[in-house]
Amino acid sequence: MDQPQNRVFSGVQPTGNLHLGNYLGAIRNFVGLQDTHECIYCVVDMHAITVWQDPKELAANTREVAAAYIAAGIDPERHIVFNQSKVAAHAELAWILNCVARIGWLNRMTQFKDKAGKDREKASVGLYAYPVLMAADILVYRATHVPVGEDQKQHLELARDTAQKFNNDFEAPDFFPQPEPLIMGPATRVMSLRDGTKKMSKSDPSDLSRITMRDSSDDIAKKIRKAQTDPEPLPETLEGLEGRAGADNLVGIYAALAGKSKAEVLAEFAGAQFSVFKPALADLAVEKLSPITNEMKRLMDDRAYIDGVLEKGAARARAIADPVVARVRELVGFI
Ligand code: AQP
């Protein structure tokens, strides 16, 4: 079986409130890989149900993530866009990998600890096993590169360990590649606008904590105006941002949107008060995000088109995944 050298796989959960962190940390980077890699971009609805999802909202949110991919510039003709639950090979390989990965590895996963919170006994088994399904998502395509935000680095390491152990256990050296994380740009971890020490996230109860891909220009401006900062002006150097999480976050967002480094942004705004910097950031955010959010709205109104993209994408995904699972079955000894 030939091993592709430049195959990208990544996904986003359709859990609603798609936000600027998902865009800058992941989706925008997906777009940039299309000229150099063979890309498979998935709406990971099976991951979404590891915490309760209202079925009607799940369907709408699945279409929303697909629309965001396309509106951001992913070309579903050249590359593959689909939703995970349409390709049964993910679940089949996940079961086999559940029998390869070790409980001790999963016990170290910080995202489970964060998401399960204090009442861990009541978390779903799926939430615990989430990183193994993620390993299966990547390995079922024998993908070599995985663009993700910082927060997914630990899960990627588990995918690598699982691939290695499978290859060793079944005496199939190099069958699964070691997938490389691609953590790119100055916004690999966009923080909450209400608390610069917490990741911007879909599940934060405060809508003011995130800029979403549904926000109007007014919403964006309001959220940036209300973003938590401090009374000091912007410093001249990166060291001057230390201990100023809110300021650091806004400078990082500006840098990512402008395609500059944080140092370049500081060179431009050194000494500026937030009363100057925040409106500049709001204008930039509206300029960069509005074309995408408007296109998303247009696509969301064309349900037949989105559903057609997901259907065709799933058929192409199956054509890659099914032979990999067939070989895995042989290696494991299933008849
Ligand atoms: N704040 C972030 N900064 C940069 N990248 C981020 N990503 C998520 N949050 C940030 C990246 O977006 C991709 C898709 O994430 P996901 O939807 O699959 O899962 P998540 O990381 O659990 O997303 P959220 O928004 O944080 O949801 P909740 O609130 O459920 O925890 C991934 O590549 C991720 O790294």
mmCIF file of C-alpha atoms and ligand atoms in Angstrom:
data_model
loop_
_atom_site.group_PDB
_atom_site.id
_atom_site.type_symbol
_atom_site.label_atom_id
_atom_site.label_comp_id
_atom_site.label_asym_id
_atom_site.label_seq_id
_atom_site.Cartn_x
_atom_site.Cartn_y
_atom_site.Cartn_z
ATOM 1 C CA MET A 1 0.000 0.000 0.000
ATOM 2 C CA ASP A 2 1.556 3.319 -1.080
ATOM 3 C CA GLN A 3 2.153 5.860 1.637
ATOM 4 C CA PRO A 4 1.302 9.425 0.505
ATOM 5 C CA GLN A 5 3.923 11.973 1.558
ATOM 6 C CA ASN A 6 1.777 15.086 1.848
ATOM 7 C CA ARG A 7 -1.666 14.108 3.025
ATOM 8 C CA VAL A 8 -3.363 16.486 5.446
ATOM 9 C CA PHE A 9 -6.277 15.579 7.696
ATOM 10 C CA SER A 10 -8.015 17.858 10.167
ATOM 11 C CA GLY A 11 -11.454 18.538 11.608
ATOM 12 C CA VAL A 12 -13.644 20.904 13.564
ATOM 13 C CA GLN A 13 -16.494 19.874 15.865
ATOM 14 C CA PRO A 14 -19.982 21.084 14.964
ATOM 15 C CA THR A 15 -20.749 22.173 18.504
ATOM 16 C CA GLY A 16 -22.064 25.669 17.661
ATOM 17 C CA ASN A 17 -20.481 29.058 18.316
ATOM 18 C CA LEU A 18 -17.710 28.558 15.757
ATOM 19 C CA HIS A 19 -15.262 31.280 16.765
ATOM 20 C CA LEU A 20 -12.215 33.327 15.865
ATOM 21 C CA GLY A 21 -9.931 30.797 17.604
ATOM 22 C CA ASN A 22 -11.239 28.002 15.389
ATOM 23 C CA TYR A 23 -10.719 30.241 12.367
ATOM 24 C CA LEU A 24 -7.223 31.574 13.138
ATOM 25 C CA GLY A 25 -5.934 28.441 14.896
ATOM 26 C CA ALA A 26 -7.281 25.950 12.379
ATOM 27 C CA ILE A 27 -9.542 26.774 9.408
ATOM 28 C CA ARG A 28 -7.410 29.568 7.967
ATOM 29 C CA ASN A 29 -4.380 27.296 8.053
ATOM 30 C CA PHE A 30 -6.370 24.549 6.301
ATOM 31 C CA VAL A 31 -6.866 26.948 3.391
ATOM 32 C CA GLY A 32 -3.154 27.678 3.067
ATOM 33 C CA LEU A 33 -2.218 24.002 2.696
ATOM 34 C CA GLN A 34 -4.302 23.352 -0.406
ATOM 35 C CA ASP A 35 -1.615 24.135 -2.980
ATOM 36 C CA THR A 36 1.035 21.923 -1.439
ATOM 37 C CA HIS A 37 -0.917 19.048 0.109
ATOM 38 C CA GLU A 38 -3.719 16.615 -0.594
ATOM 39 C CA CYS A 39 -6.268 17.737 2.017
ATOM 40 C CA ILE A 40 -9.090 15.967 3.820
ATOM 41 C CA TYR A 41 -11.210 18.285 5.974
ATOM 42 C CA CYS A 42 -13.826 16.741 8.180
ATOM 43 C CA VAL A 43 -16.730 18.040 10.243
ATOM 44 C CA VAL A 44 -16.251 15.782 13.246
ATOM 45 C CA ASP A 45 -19.849 15.195 14.325
ATOM 46 C CA MET A 46 -18.978 11.937 16.134
ATOM 47 C CA HIS A 47 -16.633 13.923 18.369
ATOM 48 C CA ALA A 48 -19.362 16.500 18.973
ATOM 49 C CA ILE A 49 -21.715 13.960 20.584
ATOM 50 C CA THR A 50 -19.169 13.136 23.297
ATOM 51 C CA VAL A 51 -21.079 15.903 25.102
ATOM 52 C CA TRP A 52 -24.856 16.247 24.663
ATOM 53 C CA GLN A 53 -25.965 17.852 21.382
ATOM 54 C CA ASP A 54 -29.538 18.665 20.472
ATOM 55 C CA PRO A 55 -30.097 16.604 17.275
ATOM 56 C CA LYS A 56 -31.640 19.505 15.304
ATOM 57 C CA GLU A 57 -28.838 21.850 16.298
ATOM 58 C CA LEU A 58 -26.217 19.228 15.474
ATOM 59 C CA ALA A 59 -27.493 19.009 11.896
ATOM 60 C CA ALA A 60 -27.498 22.816 11.507
ATOM 61 C CA ASN A 61 -24.080 23.159 13.143
ATOM 62 C CA THR A 62 -22.651 20.460 10.857
ATOM 63 C CA ARG A 63 -23.759 22.447 7.815
ATOM 64 C CA GLU A 64 -22.400 25.615 9.413
ATOM 65 C CA VAL A 65 -18.875 24.205 9.791
ATOM 66 C CA ALA A 66 -18.964 22.928 6.196
ATOM 67 C CA ALA A 67 -20.097 26.402 5.068
ATOM 68 C CA ALA A 68 -17.279 28.002 7.096
ATOM 69 C CA TYR A 69 -14.697 25.756 5.418
ATOM 70 C CA ILE A 70 -15.911 26.687 1.969
ATOM 71 C CA ALA A 71 -16.463 30.391 2.752
ATOM 72 C CA ALA A 72 -12.934 30.597 4.169
ATOM 73 C CA GLY A 73 -11.554 29.307 0.869
ATOM 74 C CA ILE A 74 -11.409 25.516 1.011
ATOM 75 C CA ASP A 75 -12.162 24.125 -2.430
ATOM 76 C CA PRO A 76 -14.362 21.008 -2.067
ATOM 77 C CA GLU A 77 -13.758 20.031 -5.676
ATOM 78 C CA ARG A 78 -9.975 19.814 -5.371
ATOM 79 C CA HIS A 79 -9.968 18.518 -1.804
ATOM 80 C CA ILE A 80 -12.271 16.438 0.372
ATOM 81 C CA VAL A 81 -14.883 17.990 2.679
ATOM 82 C CA PHE A 82 -17.292 15.660 4.507
ATOM 83 C CA ASN A 83 -18.801 14.840 7.882
ATOM 84 C CA GLN A 84 -17.285 12.051 9.929
ATOM 85 C CA SER A 85 -20.419 9.996 10.670
ATOM 86 C CA LYS A 86 -20.878 9.288 6.940
ATOM 87 C CA VAL A 87 -17.667 7.243 6.844
ATOM 88 C CA ALA A 88 -18.018 4.182 9.058
ATOM 89 C CA ALA A 89 -14.309 3.381 8.789
ATOM 90 C CA HIS A 90 -13.573 6.023 11.479
ATOM 91 C CA ALA A 91 -15.644 4.135 14.055
ATOM 92 C CA GLU A 92 -14.349 0.730 12.981
ATOM 93 C CA LEU A 93 -10.691 1.724 13.239
ATOM 94 C CA ALA A 94 -11.380 3.591 16.502
ATOM 95 C CA TRP A 95 -12.569 0.344 18.111
ATOM 96 C CA ILE A 96 -9.425 -1.496 17.088
ATOM 97 C CA LEU A 97 -7.243 1.384 18.282
ATOM 98 C CA ASN A 98 -9.152 1.401 21.595
ATOM 99 C CA CYS A 99 -7.627 -2.019 22.044
ATOM 100 C CA VAL A 100 -4.143 -0.705 21.219
ATOM 101 C CA ALA A 101 -4.027 2.580 23.181
ATOM 102 C CA ARG A 102 -3.458 2.276 26.942
ATOM 103 C CA ILE A 103 -5.646 3.607 29.748
ATOM 104 C CA GLY A 104 -2.579 5.238 31.281
ATOM 105 C CA TRP A 105 -2.126 7.334 28.120
ATOM 106 C CA LEU A 106 -5.727 8.537 28.214
ATOM 107 C CA ASN A 107 -5.476 9.318 31.925
ATOM 108 C CA ARG A 108 -2.870 11.953 31.108
ATOM 109 C CA MET A 109 -5.081 13.898 28.656
ATOM 110 C CA THR A 110 -5.630 17.395 30.030
ATOM 111 C CA GLN A 111 -8.595 18.162 27.748
ATOM 112 C CA PHE A 112 -10.607 15.324 29.309
ATOM 113 C CA LYS A 113 -9.789 16.639 32.764
ATOM 114 C CA ASP A 114 -10.871 20.159 31.743
ATOM 115 C CA LYS A 115 -14.045 19.105 29.953
ATOM 116 C CA ALA A 116 -15.172 16.445 32.441
ATOM 117 C CA GLY A 117 -14.569 18.856 35.321
ATOM 118 C CA LYS A 118 -15.115 17.751 38.901
ATOM 119 C CA ASP A 119 -17.898 15.291 38.149
ATOM 120 C CA ARG A 120 -15.770 12.929 36.092
ATOM 121 C CA GLU A 121 -17.956 9.888 36.874
ATOM 122 C CA LYS A 122 -20.774 11.455 34.867
ATOM 123 C CA ALA A 123 -18.717 12.201 31.741
ATOM 124 C CA SER A 124 -19.497 9.990 28.735
ATOM 125 C CA VAL A 125 -17.210 7.089 27.861
ATOM 126 C CA GLY A 126 -16.924 8.783 24.454
ATOM 127 C CA LEU A 127 -15.415 11.927 25.977
ATOM 128 C CA TYR A 128 -12.752 9.792 27.624
ATOM 129 C CA ALA A 129 -12.010 7.829 24.450
ATOM 130 C CA TYR A 130 -12.129 10.985 22.250
ATOM 131 C CA PRO A 131 -8.356 11.041 21.556
ATOM 132 C CA VAL A 132 -8.476 7.466 20.227
ATOM 133 C CA LEU A 133 -11.245 8.376 17.781
ATOM 134 C CA MET A 134 -9.094 11.333 16.761
ATOM 135 C CA ALA A 135 -6.161 8.974 16.175
ATOM 136 C CA ALA A 136 -8.436 6.808 14.014
ATOM 137 C CA ASP A 137 -9.630 9.880 12.036
ATOM 138 C CA ILE A 138 -6.059 10.677 11.072
ATOM 139 C CA LEU A 139 -4.674 7.163 10.634
ATOM 140 C CA VAL A 140 -7.586 5.822 8.597
ATOM 141 C CA TYR A 141 -6.275 8.100 5.797
ATOM 142 C CA ARG A 142 -2.637 7.424 6.734
ATOM 143 C CA ALA A 143 -2.385 11.217 6.906
ATOM 144 C CA THR A 144 1.082 12.683 7.372
ATOM 145 C CA HIS A 145 0.229 16.218 8.564
ATOM 146 C CA VAL A 146 -2.435 17.563 10.913
ATOM 147 C CA PRO A 147 -3.001 21.336 11.181
ATOM 148 C CA VAL A 148 -4.407 22.112 14.641
ATOM 149 C CA GLY A 149 -4.376 24.735 17.391
ATOM 150 C CA GLU A 150 -1.995 24.380 20.353
ATOM 151 C CA ASP A 151 -4.657 22.683 22.487
ATOM 152 C CA GLN A 152 -4.623 19.562 20.298
ATOM 153 C CA LYS A 153 -0.894 18.882 20.564
ATOM 154 C CA GLN A 154 -1.259 16.310 23.333
ATOM 155 C CA HIS A 155 -3.918 14.405 21.368
ATOM 156 C CA LEU A 156 -1.607 14.323 18.357
ATOM 157 C CA GLU A 157 1.118 12.777 20.504
ATOM 158 C CA LEU A 158 -1.318 10.061 21.529
ATOM 159 C CA ALA A 159 -2.115 9.431 17.852
ATOM 160 C CA ARG A 160 1.608 9.021 17.177
ATOM 161 C CA ASP A 161 2.059 6.630 20.094
ATOM 162 C CA THR A 162 -0.978 4.622 19.014
ATOM 163 C CA ALA A 163 0.312 4.371 15.428
ATOM 164 C CA GLN A 164 3.698 3.215 16.667
ATOM 165 C CA LYS A 165 2.243 0.601 19.015
ATOM 166 C CA PHE A 166 -0.085 -0.736 16.319
ATOM 167 C CA ASN A 167 2.853 -1.086 13.903
ATOM 168 C CA ASN A 168 4.909 -2.890 16.576
ATOM 169 C CA ASP A 169 2.116 -5.134 17.878
ATOM 170 C CA PHE A 170 1.090 -6.310 14.413
ATOM 171 C CA GLU A 171 4.612 -6.458 12.996
ATOM 172 C CA ALA A 172 3.739 -3.978 10.276
ATOM 173 C CA PRO A 173 6.615 -1.494 10.364
ATOM 174 C CA ASP A 174 5.672 1.838 8.765
ATOM 175 C CA PHE A 175 2.051 0.783 8.134
ATOM 176 C CA PHE A 176 0.759 3.850 9.931
ATOM 177 C CA PRO A 177 2.923 6.956 9.476
ATOM 178 C CA GLN A 178 3.815 9.233 12.388
ATOM 179 C CA PRO A 179 1.464 12.168 11.765
ATOM 180 C CA GLU A 180 3.115 15.567 12.263
ATOM 181 C CA PRO A 181 1.197 18.375 13.942
ATOM 182 C CA LEU A 182 1.225 21.665 12.032
ATOM 183 C CA ILE A 183 0.754 24.416 14.604
ATOM 184 C CA MET A 184 1.081 27.597 12.591
ATOM 185 C CA GLY A 185 0.986 31.371 12.868
ATOM 186 C CA PRO A 186 0.822 33.867 15.751
ATOM 187 C CA ALA A 187 -2.678 32.735 16.886
ATOM 188 C CA THR A 188 -2.226 29.073 17.758
ATOM 189 C CA ARG A 189 -4.034 29.737 21.038
ATOM 190 C CA VAL A 190 -6.533 32.585 20.910
ATOM 191 C CA MET A 191 -7.658 33.469 24.418
ATOM 192 C CA SER A 192 -11.041 34.490 25.821
ATOM 193 C CA LEU A 193 -11.831 38.186 25.433
ATOM 194 C CA ARG A 194 -13.106 38.163 29.027
ATOM 195 C CA ASP A 195 -10.154 36.357 30.572
ATOM 196 C CA GLY A 196 -6.819 36.354 28.781
ATOM 197 C CA THR A 197 -5.661 33.308 30.739
ATOM 198 C CA LYS A 198 -8.448 31.048 29.343
ATOM 199 C CA LYS A 199 -8.722 29.651 25.819
ATOM 200 C CA MET A 200 -11.424 31.165 23.606
ATOM 201 C CA SER A 201 -13.923 28.336 23.446
ATOM 202 C CA LYS A 202 -17.326 27.416 22.057
ATOM 203 C CA SER A 203 -18.607 26.292 25.423
ATOM 204 C CA ASP A 204 -17.737 29.414 27.463
ATOM 205 C CA PRO A 205 -21.055 30.594 28.949
ATOM 206 C CA SER A 206 -20.219 34.233 28.114
ATOM 207 C CA ASP A 207 -20.919 35.255 24.522
ATOM 208 C CA LEU A 208 -18.649 38.262 25.101
ATOM 209 C CA SER A 209 -15.710 35.879 25.533
ATOM 210 C CA ARG A 210 -15.566 35.057 21.818
ATOM 211 C CA ILE A 211 -16.023 36.521 18.363
ATOM 212 C CA THR A 212 -18.122 34.044 16.427
ATOM 213 C CA MET A 213 -18.377 33.418 12.710
ATOM 214 C CA ARG A 214 -22.001 34.583 12.927
ATOM 215 C CA ASP A 215 -21.281 37.946 14.548
ATOM 216 C CA SER A 216 -22.300 41.161 12.776
ATOM 217 C CA SER A 217 -19.831 44.047 12.409
ATOM 218 C CA ASP A 218 -21.503 45.734 15.384
ATOM 219 C CA ASP A 219 -21.163 42.588 17.529
ATOM 220 C CA ILE A 220 -17.467 42.341 16.651
ATOM 221 C CA ALA A 221 -16.824 46.006 17.493
ATOM 222 C CA LYS A 222 -18.756 45.707 20.786
ATOM 223 C CA LYS A 223 -16.924 42.574 21.901
ATOM 224 C CA ILE A 224 -13.513 44.070 21.156
ATOM 225 C CA ARG A 225 -14.462 47.318 22.928
ATOM 226 C CA LYS A 226 -15.435 45.305 26.014
ATOM 227 C CA ALA A 227 -12.409 42.972 25.858
ATOM 228 C CA GLN A 228 -10.499 42.717 29.109
ATOM 229 C CA THR A 229 -7.250 44.733 29.058
ATOM 230 C CA ASP A 230 -5.311 46.886 31.526
ATOM 231 C CA PRO A 231 -4.759 50.654 31.905
ATOM 232 C CA GLU A 232 -1.181 50.655 30.468
ATOM 233 C CA PRO A 233 -0.471 51.679 26.847
ATOM 234 C CA LEU A 234 0.926 49.078 24.448
ATOM 235 C CA PRO A 235 4.621 48.356 25.022
ATOM 236 C CA GLU A 236 7.441 48.584 22.480
ATOM 237 C CA THR A 237 8.669 45.025 22.868
ATOM 238 C CA LEU A 238 7.273 41.527 23.311
ATOM 239 C CA GLU A 239 8.778 41.385 26.828
ATOM 240 C CA GLY A 240 6.505 44.289 27.723
ATOM 241 C CA LEU A 241 3.474 42.022 27.117
ATOM 242 C CA GLU A 242 4.559 39.568 29.808
ATOM 243 C CA GLY A 243 2.017 39.347 32.619
ATOM 244 C CA ARG A 244 -0.530 41.243 30.466
ATOM 245 C CA ALA A 245 -2.599 38.345 29.128
ATOM 246 C CA GLY A 246 -5.494 40.445 27.771
ATOM 247 C CA ALA A 247 -3.176 42.838 25.908
ATOM 248 C CA ASP A 248 -1.038 39.984 24.601
ATOM 249 C CA ASN A 249 -4.141 38.247 23.247
ATOM 250 C CA LEU A 250 -5.402 41.311 21.348
ATOM 251 C CA VAL A 251 -1.964 41.946 19.855
ATOM 252 C CA GLY A 252 -1.818 38.280 18.769
ATOM 253 C CA ILE A 253 -5.257 38.508 17.153
ATOM 254 C CA TYR A 254 -4.277 41.715 15.339
ATOM 255 C CA ALA A 255 -1.043 40.093 14.129
ATOM 256 C CA ALA A 256 -2.827 36.999 12.836
ATOM 257 C CA LEU A 257 -5.509 38.988 11.033
ATOM 258 C CA ALA A 258 -2.985 41.412 9.521
ATOM 259 C CA GLY A 259 -0.554 38.640 8.501
ATOM 260 C CA LYS A 260 2.196 40.241 10.635
ATOM 261 C CA SER A 261 4.270 39.202 13.616
ATOM 262 C CA LYS A 262 3.403 40.475 17.099
ATOM 263 C CA ALA A 263 6.690 42.436 17.105
ATOM 264 C CA GLU A 264 5.611 44.242 13.922
ATOM 265 C CA VAL A 265 2.257 45.119 15.477
ATOM 266 C CA LEU A 266 3.997 46.523 18.546
ATOM 267 C CA ALA A 267 6.349 48.546 16.348
ATOM 268 C CA GLU A 268 3.259 50.125 14.791
ATOM 269 C CA PHE A 269 1.272 50.701 18.000
ATOM 270 C CA ALA A 270 3.945 51.163 20.715
ATOM 271 C CA GLY A 271 2.713 53.702 23.265
ATOM 272 C CA ALA A 272 -0.891 53.626 21.957
ATOM 273 C CA GLN A 273 -3.753 53.451 24.453
ATOM 274 C CA PHE A 274 -6.409 50.764 24.059
ATOM 275 C CA SER A 275 -8.826 53.535 23.108
ATOM 276 C CA VAL A 276 -6.799 53.731 19.869
ATOM 277 C CA PHE A 277 -5.782 50.106 19.433
ATOM 278 C CA LYS A 278 -9.202 48.517 20.005
ATOM 279 C CA PRO A 279 -11.010 50.456 17.242
ATOM 280 C CA ALA A 280 -8.121 49.645 14.852
ATOM 281 C CA LEU A 281 -8.458 45.966 15.761
ATOM 282 C CA ALA A 282 -12.242 46.071 15.365
ATOM 283 C CA ASP A 283 -11.912 47.611 11.874
ATOM 284 C CA LEU A 284 -9.372 44.995 10.850
ATOM 285 C CA ALA A 285 -11.467 42.128 12.236
ATOM 286 C CA VAL A 286 -14.576 43.343 10.405
ATOM 287 C CA GLU A 287 -12.599 43.801 7.169
ATOM 288 C CA LYS A 288 -11.171 40.275 7.322
ATOM 289 C CA LEU A 289 -14.149 38.381 8.749
ATOM 290 C CA SER A 290 -17.184 39.991 7.066
ATOM 291 C CA PRO A 291 -16.560 38.558 3.586
ATOM 292 C CA ILE A 292 -16.336 35.098 5.161
ATOM 293 C CA THR A 293 -19.365 35.427 7.422
ATOM 294 C CA ASN A 294 -21.463 36.872 4.573
ATOM 295 C CA GLU A 295 -20.484 34.007 2.281
ATOM 296 C CA MET A 296 -21.236 31.536 5.063
ATOM 297 C CA LYS A 297 -24.750 32.949 5.381
ATOM 298 C CA ARG A 298 -25.274 32.633 1.647
ATOM 299 C CA LEU A 299 -24.073 29.011 1.658
ATOM 300 C CA MET A 300 -26.183 28.120 4.692
ATOM 301 C CA ASP A 301 -29.246 29.164 2.714
ATOM 302 C CA ASP A 302 -28.293 26.664 0.009
ATOM 303 C CA ARG A 303 -28.730 23.469 1.969
ATOM 304 C CA ALA A 304 -28.830 21.257 -1.141
ATOM 305 C CA TYR A 305 -25.389 22.488 -2.161
ATOM 306 C CA ILE A 306 -23.836 21.895 1.284
ATOM 307 C CA ASP A 307 -25.427 18.453 1.592
ATOM 308 C CA GLY A 308 -24.183 17.584 -1.903
ATOM 309 C CA VAL A 309 -20.615 18.606 -0.975
ATOM 310 C CA LEU A 310 -20.724 16.438 2.172
ATOM 311 C CA GLU A 311 -22.171 13.468 0.300
ATOM 312 C CA LYS A 312 -19.588 13.581 -2.500
ATOM 313 C CA GLY A 313 -16.781 14.226 -0.031
ATOM 314 C CA ALA A 314 -17.819 11.188 2.017
ATOM 315 C CA ALA A 315 -17.750 8.939 -1.055
ATOM 316 C CA ARG A 316 -14.198 10.108 -1.863
ATOM 317 C CA ALA A 317 -13.167 9.680 1.771
ATOM 318 C CA ARG A 318 -14.528 6.124 1.860
ATOM 319 C CA ALA A 319 -12.534 5.263 -1.245
ATOM 320 C CA ILE A 320 -9.337 6.065 0.693
ATOM 321 C CA ALA A 321 -10.343 4.760 4.117
ATOM 322 C CA ASP A 322 -11.981 1.455 3.241
ATOM 323 C CA PRO A 323 -8.858 -0.235 1.794
ATOM 324 C CA VAL A 324 -6.848 0.919 4.845
ATOM 325 C CA VAL A 325 -9.399 -0.664 7.182
ATOM 326 C CA ALA A 326 -9.469 -3.814 5.027
ATOM 327 C CA ARG A 327 -5.696 -4.152 5.515
ATOM 328 C CA VAL A 328 -6.023 -3.439 9.246
ATOM 329 C CA ARG A 329 -8.595 -6.241 9.505
ATOM 330 C CA GLU A 330 -6.108 -8.653 7.876
ATOM 331 C CA LEU A 331 -3.284 -7.520 10.147
ATOM 332 C CA VAL A 332 -5.462 -7.980 13.251
ATOM 333 C CA GLY A 333 -6.574 -11.458 12.100
ATOM 334 C CA PHE A 334 -10.255 -10.791 11.461
ATOM 335 C CA ILE A 335 -11.709 -13.121 8.793
HETATM 336 N N1 AQP B 1 -8.868 29.319 21.198
HETATM 337 C C1 AQP B 1 -8.314 28.673 20.171
HETATM 338 N N2 AQP B 1 -7.200 29.178 19.573
HETATM 339 C C2 AQP B 1 -6.636 28.537 18.511
HETATM 340 N N3 AQP B 1 -7.121 27.389 17.995
HETATM 341 C C3 AQP B 1 -8.230 26.865 18.564
HETATM 342 N N4 AQP B 1 -8.962 25.772 18.294
HETATM 343 C C4 AQP B 1 -10.002 25.690 19.164
HETATM 344 N N5 AQP B 1 -9.971 26.713 20.011
HETATM 345 C C5 AQP B 1 -8.886 27.469 19.669
HETATM 346 C C6 AQP B 1 -8.659 24.848 17.201
HETATM 347 O O1 AQP B 1 -9.810 24.736 16.391
HETATM 348 C C7 AQP B 1 -9.865 23.417 15.852
HETATM 349 C C8 AQP B 1 -11.216 22.861 16.040
HETATM 350 O O2 AQP B 1 -11.509 22.744 17.415
HETATM 351 P P1 AQP B 1 -12.725 21.832 17.848
HETATM 352 O O3 AQP B 1 -13.972 22.498 17.550
HETATM 353 O O4 AQP B 1 -12.635 20.516 17.228
HETATM 354 O O5 AQP B 1 -12.509 21.553 19.374
HETATM 355 P P2 AQP B 1 -12.074 22.415 20.591
HETATM 356 O O6 AQP B 1 -10.617 22.614 20.581
HETATM 357 O O7 AQP B 1 -12.543 21.707 21.768
HETATM 358 O O8 AQP B 1 -12.871 23.774 20.373
HETATM 359 P P3 AQP B 1 -13.448 24.732 21.407
HETATM 360 O O9 AQP B 1 -13.918 25.895 20.650
HETATM 361 O O10 AQP B 1 -12.490 25.019 22.494
HETATM 362 O O11 AQP B 1 -14.702 23.987 21.967
HETATM 363 P P4 AQP B 1 -15.066 23.605 23.457
HETATM 364 O O12 AQP B 1 -15.626 24.804 24.062
HETATM 365 O O13 AQP B 1 -16.071 22.509 23.284
HETATM 366 O O14 AQP B 1 -13.809 23.147 24.127
HETATM 367 C C9 AQP B 1 -8.758 22.601 16.544
HETATM 368 O O15 AQP B 1 -7.651 22.496 15.660
HETATM 369 C C10 AQP B 1 -8.399 23.437 17.725
HETATM 370 O O16 AQP B 1 -7.051 23.262 18.091
#
